[in-house]
Every structure is written in structure tokens, then in C-alpha cells.
Amino acid sequence: MPSTPPTLGDFTVLPISFPPLPSFPKPTTHYLYLRRNTPKIPTPTDSRSLFLTNCPVDSTDIHLRSLFVSLVGPGRFESATFEDERKDTAHKLSPLDAAVPVNAVHLLRAHGSTKKRKREEEEDAERSKEDEAARLPSTWTRPLRRSGSTAVVLLADEKSVEQVLKACAKASKTKKYPEWGAGVADKVPALGSVWVKQHNRLCYPDPATLQQAVDAFSAVFARREKEAAEISKRLRNEPDEDGFVTVTRGGRNAPASRSEAEEARKKMIERAEKKRQEMEGLYRFQLREKQKEEQEELLMRFEDDRKKLEAMRMKRGKFVPEA
């Protein structure tokens, strides 16, 4: 069997030993690829972080901590952020923001800083509690990762990064592969049939818990809608950066009246109809078809006029003047 190369491009190859399981009673080897973290947008912690790819599907923060402890000892590993967690954080919307009208969300985000000047920390903590209370309970005891997913591991210092890369190269050379999940069986929820059974049980939560989440969501939703309406009302009289005040028409609840909305809809329909008419004679076959239709219409009109003329002649021939 050919030996595993210690590096692959910019990545250092770390073979990991998977112990036998009842479902597959044979040891297997998985390959993890590491390199220094070099994101497109630099951050202050890039010098002491590692980028990992081809993470196992059952990876957790505890699994990676155990792996790095086996490589360089305790006290080096600080935290791990997986690919799906980074995406959720970048595009995260609370259940309240997902249901509040879009204009209300934009107003609260753009002009919420005026309220946060007084007690920013208290309001952030209160909002986190509200979001947590309004969130439905999870139906899974632990997540699974996408096959070949990535992660970013934050270490204690830059020296720890060098030690980890050297330890990976040494493990690949000596073929003493670290064991995946060593000593974490009692720290993370089990997978397999137990995991599925717990999921089936969590799919039917306590009705009282669900009712509390719904009530909390409804209360916060109503309050944020009221705050957005107040902010919108206040912004009507506030000047912008150039010192101008935006003049709006319509009622307090809508930016324009219904008649203006109806007029705008009619104009849009007229523009679409005009565009359709302009596109009718764009091709030659359309012109030929239109000419044929016009000729047929002329022939029909000529035939009708001829019949009318013959009828008038017949009536004139039978007319007898009085003596």
C-alpha cells in the first residue's frame, strides 16, 4: 500500500485512526488537511488559527479539542468554528426578524443605535433572552456535518500553530495516528439508534413549552412592530445628512394612498401593453402574417359590399312607379 504524503499543496495531511464500531468492526483511517488560516478578509486572530478541511461528519468542538490535546498537549486549543456555524452567524436572522415586516426590520437596525446609547449592554442581553424564549426547542441532540466540511480552529498563540503542524508531520511519518473521539464518549450525546430515538421523542415536545414559545414570540413581535411604527413616525420630521426633511404623502401607516397605488399599477399595465405592441412587427414572418390577415379582411369586406350591391339592384328592378 503506498505511503501517505506528508503534505498536499499548502495543506499538511493528518491521518486519523477510527476505532472499530459494532456497525463496522474494522479500524479505518481518515485524512484531515490543515494549513494556516488565510481568509480573504484578515482578522486579528489569523496568526494563531488553523484552517481544517475534510472534517469527519460527527465532528464537534470536543472531538477537535481531544485531537489537539493528543498532538500537542492540553492548554493549546481554544475554540473551533465549523463551516455551517460560520454561515449561520453571517446570515443569522432571529425568529422575530424573520417574521417582522422587512421595513420594520430595516428601521430597527438602522436607527436602533439611538436607543442603545443609554444602556446598550442591558438591551442586548434582554434581546438575547427574548430571542431564546421565542425559539422553538431543538429536535436533535447534536448536529452532523456535511461530508468534507471545513472548520477554523483557534489556538492559544502562534507558537502553538507551528507545534501542531510539526506534530501532524511527525504522526504521518511515524504512522502513529491519533485516535478520533478518544475519551469523549461521556461528553457528547451518542449517535446511532439512540440519536434517532431521541430525535423522534424531541419531535413531540411538551405543549406547555410550545405555548410559552408562541406567547413570547407574539409579545415581542407586537412590541417590535410598535417600535418600528414609532421610529417611522419620528423619521418623517428628522432631517437627513444634507439637512433636508423628506416629505411623504398618505396616512401615517402607509407611504402612499390607495389611489396612488392604483394609478401606478395602471401605468405599469399600460407600459407592458405598449411594449407588447412594439414587439409584434419585429420579425418578417410576423409582418407577412399581418399582411395576409389584412388581405383576407379586405376580401371579406369586398364580398360583403358586392352582396349588398346585388341586393339593392334586385330591389330596384322590381320597383314599379305609380301611374
Coordinates of C-alpha atoms in Angstrom, one line a residue, residues 102-308:
V102 CA -39.0 44.0 6.2
N103 CA -39.4 47.7 6.5
A104 CA -39.7 47.4 10.3
V105 CA -36.5 45.3 10.5
H106 CA -34.5 47.8 8.4
L107 CA -35.8 50.7 10.6
L108 CA -34.9 48.9 13.8
R109 CA -31.4 48.0 12.6
A110 CA -30.6 51.4 11.1
H111 CA -32.0 53.6 13.9
G112 CA -31.8 51.3 16.9
S113 CA -28.5 52.9 17.9
T114 CA -30.3 56.0 19.2
K115 CA -31.8 53.8 22.0
K116 CA -28.7 51.8 22.6
R117 CA -26.7 54.8 23.7
K118 CA -28.3 54.8 27.2
R119 CA -27.9 51.1 28.1
E120 CA -26.5 49.1 25.2
E121 CA -25.4 46.0 27.2
E122 CA -28.7 45.7 29.1
E123 CA -30.7 45.9 25.9
D124 CA -28.5 43.3 24.1
A125 CA -28.9 40.9 26.9
E126 CA -32.6 41.4 27.1
R127 CA -33.0 40.9 23.3
S128 CA -30.9 37.7 23.6
K129 CA -33.2 36.4 26.3
E130 CA -36.3 37.3 24.3
D131 CA -35.0 35.5 21.2
E132 CA -34.1 32.4 23.2
A133 CA -37.6 32.4 24.8
A134 CA -39.3 32.7 21.4
R135 CA -37.2 30.0 19.8
L136 CA -38.7 26.5 19.4
P137 CA -36.9 23.7 21.1
S138 CA -34.4 21.8 19.0
T139 CA -35.2 18.3 17.8
W140 CA -31.6 17.0 17.6
T141 CA -29.3 16.3 20.5
R142 CA -26.2 17.0 18.3
P143 CA -25.6 18.1 14.7
L144 CA -23.9 16.3 11.9
R145 CA -21.5 18.0 9.5
R146 CA -21.6 17.9 5.7
S147 CA -19.1 15.4 4.2
G148 CA -15.8 17.2 3.6
S149 CA -16.8 20.3 5.6
T150 CA -14.3 22.8 6.9
A151 CA -13.5 24.4 10.3
V152 CA -11.3 27.1 11.8
V153 CA -9.5 26.2 15.0
L154 CA -8.3 29.0 17.3
L155 CA -5.2 28.1 19.3
A156 CA -3.5 29.8 22.3
D157 CA -0.7 31.5 20.3
E158 CA 1.3 31.5 17.1
K159 CA 3.8 29.0 18.5
S160 CA 1.0 26.5 19.1
V161 CA 0.2 26.6 15.4
E162 CA 3.8 25.6 14.5
Q163 CA 3.8 22.9 17.1
V164 CA 0.5 21.4 15.7
L165 CA 1.8 21.4 12.2
K166 CA 5.1 19.7 13.3
A167 CA 3.1 17.1 15.3
C168 CA 1.0 16.3 12.3
A169 CA 4.0 15.8 10.1
K170 CA 5.6 13.5 12.8
A171 CA 2.4 11.5 13.1
S172 CA 2.3 10.9 9.4
K173 CA 5.9 9.9 9.3
T174 CA 5.9 7.5 12.3
K175 CA 2.4 6.2 11.4
K176 CA 1.3 6.6 15.0
Y177 CA -2.1 8.1 14.1
P178 CA -4.1 9.8 16.8
E179 CA -7.4 8.1 17.6
W180 CA -10.6 10.0 16.8
G181 CA -13.0 10.5 19.7
A182 CA -10.7 9.2 22.4
G183 CA -12.1 10.0 25.8
V184 CA -15.2 11.9 24.6
A185 CA -17.8 9.2 24.7
D186 CA -19.2 10.5 28.0
K187 CA -19.0 14.2 27.0
V188 CA -21.1 14.2 23.8
P189 CA -24.5 12.6 23.0
A190 CA -24.3 9.3 21.4
L191 CA -25.2 8.7 17.7
G192 CA -26.8 5.7 16.0
S193 CA -30.1 4.3 17.1
V194 CA -30.1 6.2 20.4
W195 CA -29.7 9.5 18.5
V196 CA -32.6 8.7 16.2
K197 CA -34.8 7.6 19.1
Q198 CA -34.1 10.8 20.9
H199 CA -34.9 12.8 17.7
N200 CA -38.3 11.0 17.5
R201 CA -39.0 11.9 21.1
L202 CA -38.0 15.5 20.7
C203 CA -40.3 15.9 17.7
Y204 CA -43.2 15.9 20.1
P205 CA -42.3 18.5 22.8
D206 CA -44.4 19.4 25.7
P207 CA -47.4 21.5 24.7
A208 CA -46.8 23.9 27.6
T209 CA -43.2 24.6 26.3
L210 CA -44.6 25.2 22.8
Q211 CA -47.2 27.6 24.2
Q212 CA -44.7 29.5 26.1
A213 CA -42.5 30.0 23.0
V214 CA -45.5 31.1 20.9
D215 CA -46.6 33.6 23.6
A216 CA -43.1 35.0 23.9
F217 CA -42.9 35.4 20.1
S218 CA -46.3 37.1 19.9
A219 CA -45.5 39.6 22.7
V220 CA -42.1 40.5 21.3
F221 CA -43.5 40.7 17.7
A222 CA -46.1 43.2 18.7
R223 CA -43.7 45.3 20.7
R224 CA -41.2 45.5 17.8
E225 CA -43.9 46.4 15.4
K226 CA -44.9 49.3 17.7
E227 CA -41.3 50.4 18.0
A228 CA -40.9 50.3 14.2
A229 CA -44.1 52.4 13.7
E230 CA -42.8 55.0 16.2
I231 CA -39.4 55.2 14.5
S232 CA -41.1 55.6 11.1
K233 CA -43.2 58.4 12.5
R234 CA -40.3 60.1 14.1
L235 CA -38.2 59.9 10.9
R236 CA -40.8 61.9 9.0
N237 CA -39.6 65.1 10.8
E238 CA -35.9 64.3 11.1
P239 CA -33.5 65.9 8.5
D240 CA -31.1 63.7 6.6
E241 CA -27.3 64.2 6.3
D242 CA -27.8 67.1 3.9
G243 CA -30.3 68.8 6.2
F244 CA -33.4 68.1 4.2
V245 CA -36.6 66.7 5.5
T246 CA -38.3 64.0 3.4
V247 CA -41.9 65.0 2.6
T248 CA -44.2 62.0 2.4
R249 CA -47.8 61.7 1.3
G250 CA -50.5 59.4 2.6
G251 CA -51.6 58.3 6.0
R252 CA -49.4 57.5 9.0
N253 CA -49.5 53.8 8.3
A254 CA -48.8 53.7 4.6
P255 CA -46.3 55.7 2.5
A256 CA -48.9 56.4 -0.2
S257 CA -52.7 56.4 -0.7
R258 CA -54.6 53.6 -2.4
S259 CA -55.4 55.9 -5.3
E260 CA -51.7 56.5 -6.0
A261 CA -51.0 52.7 -5.8
E262 CA -53.9 52.0 -8.2
E263 CA -52.6 54.7 -10.6
A264 CA -49.1 53.2 -10.5
R265 CA -50.5 49.7 -11.3
K266 CA -52.4 51.1 -14.3
K267 CA -49.3 52.8 -15.6
M268 CA -47.3 49.5 -15.3
I269 CA -50.0 47.6 -17.2
E270 CA -50.0 50.3 -20.0
R271 CA -46.2 50.1 -20.3
A272 CA -46.4 46.3 -20.6
E273 CA -49.1 46.6 -23.3
K274 CA -47.1 49.2 -25.3
K275 CA -44.0 47.0 -25.2
R276 CA -46.0 44.0 -26.4
Q277 CA -47.4 46.0 -29.3
E278 CA -44.0 47.3 -30.3
M279 CA -42.7 43.7 -30.4
E280 CA -45.4 42.5 -32.8
G281 CA -43.7 43.6 -36.0
L282 CA -40.2 42.7 -35.1
Y283 CA -39.8 39.7 -37.4
R284 CA -40.5 39.2 -41.1
F285 CA -42.8 36.3 -40.6
Q286 CA -44.9 38.4 -38.3
L287 CA -45.2 41.1 -41.0
R288 CA -46.2 38.5 -43.6
E289 CA -48.9 37.1 -41.3
K290 CA -50.2 40.6 -40.6
Q291 CA -50.4 41.4 -44.3
K292 CA -52.3 38.1 -45.0
E293 CA -54.8 39.0 -42.3
E294 CA -55.3 42.4 -43.8
Q295 CA -55.8 41.0 -47.3
E296 CA -58.3 38.5 -46.0
E297 CA -60.2 41.2 -44.2
L298 CA -60.3 43.3 -47.4
L299 CA -61.6 40.4 -49.4
M300 CA -64.3 39.7 -46.8
R301 CA -65.4 43.4 -46.8
F302 CA -65.4 43.5 -50.7
E303 CA -67.6 40.3 -50.8
D304 CA -70.0 41.8 -48.3
D305 CA -70.2 45.1 -50.3
R306 CA -70.8 43.1 -53.5
K307 CA -73.7 41.2 -52.0
K308 CA -75.3 44.3 -50.6

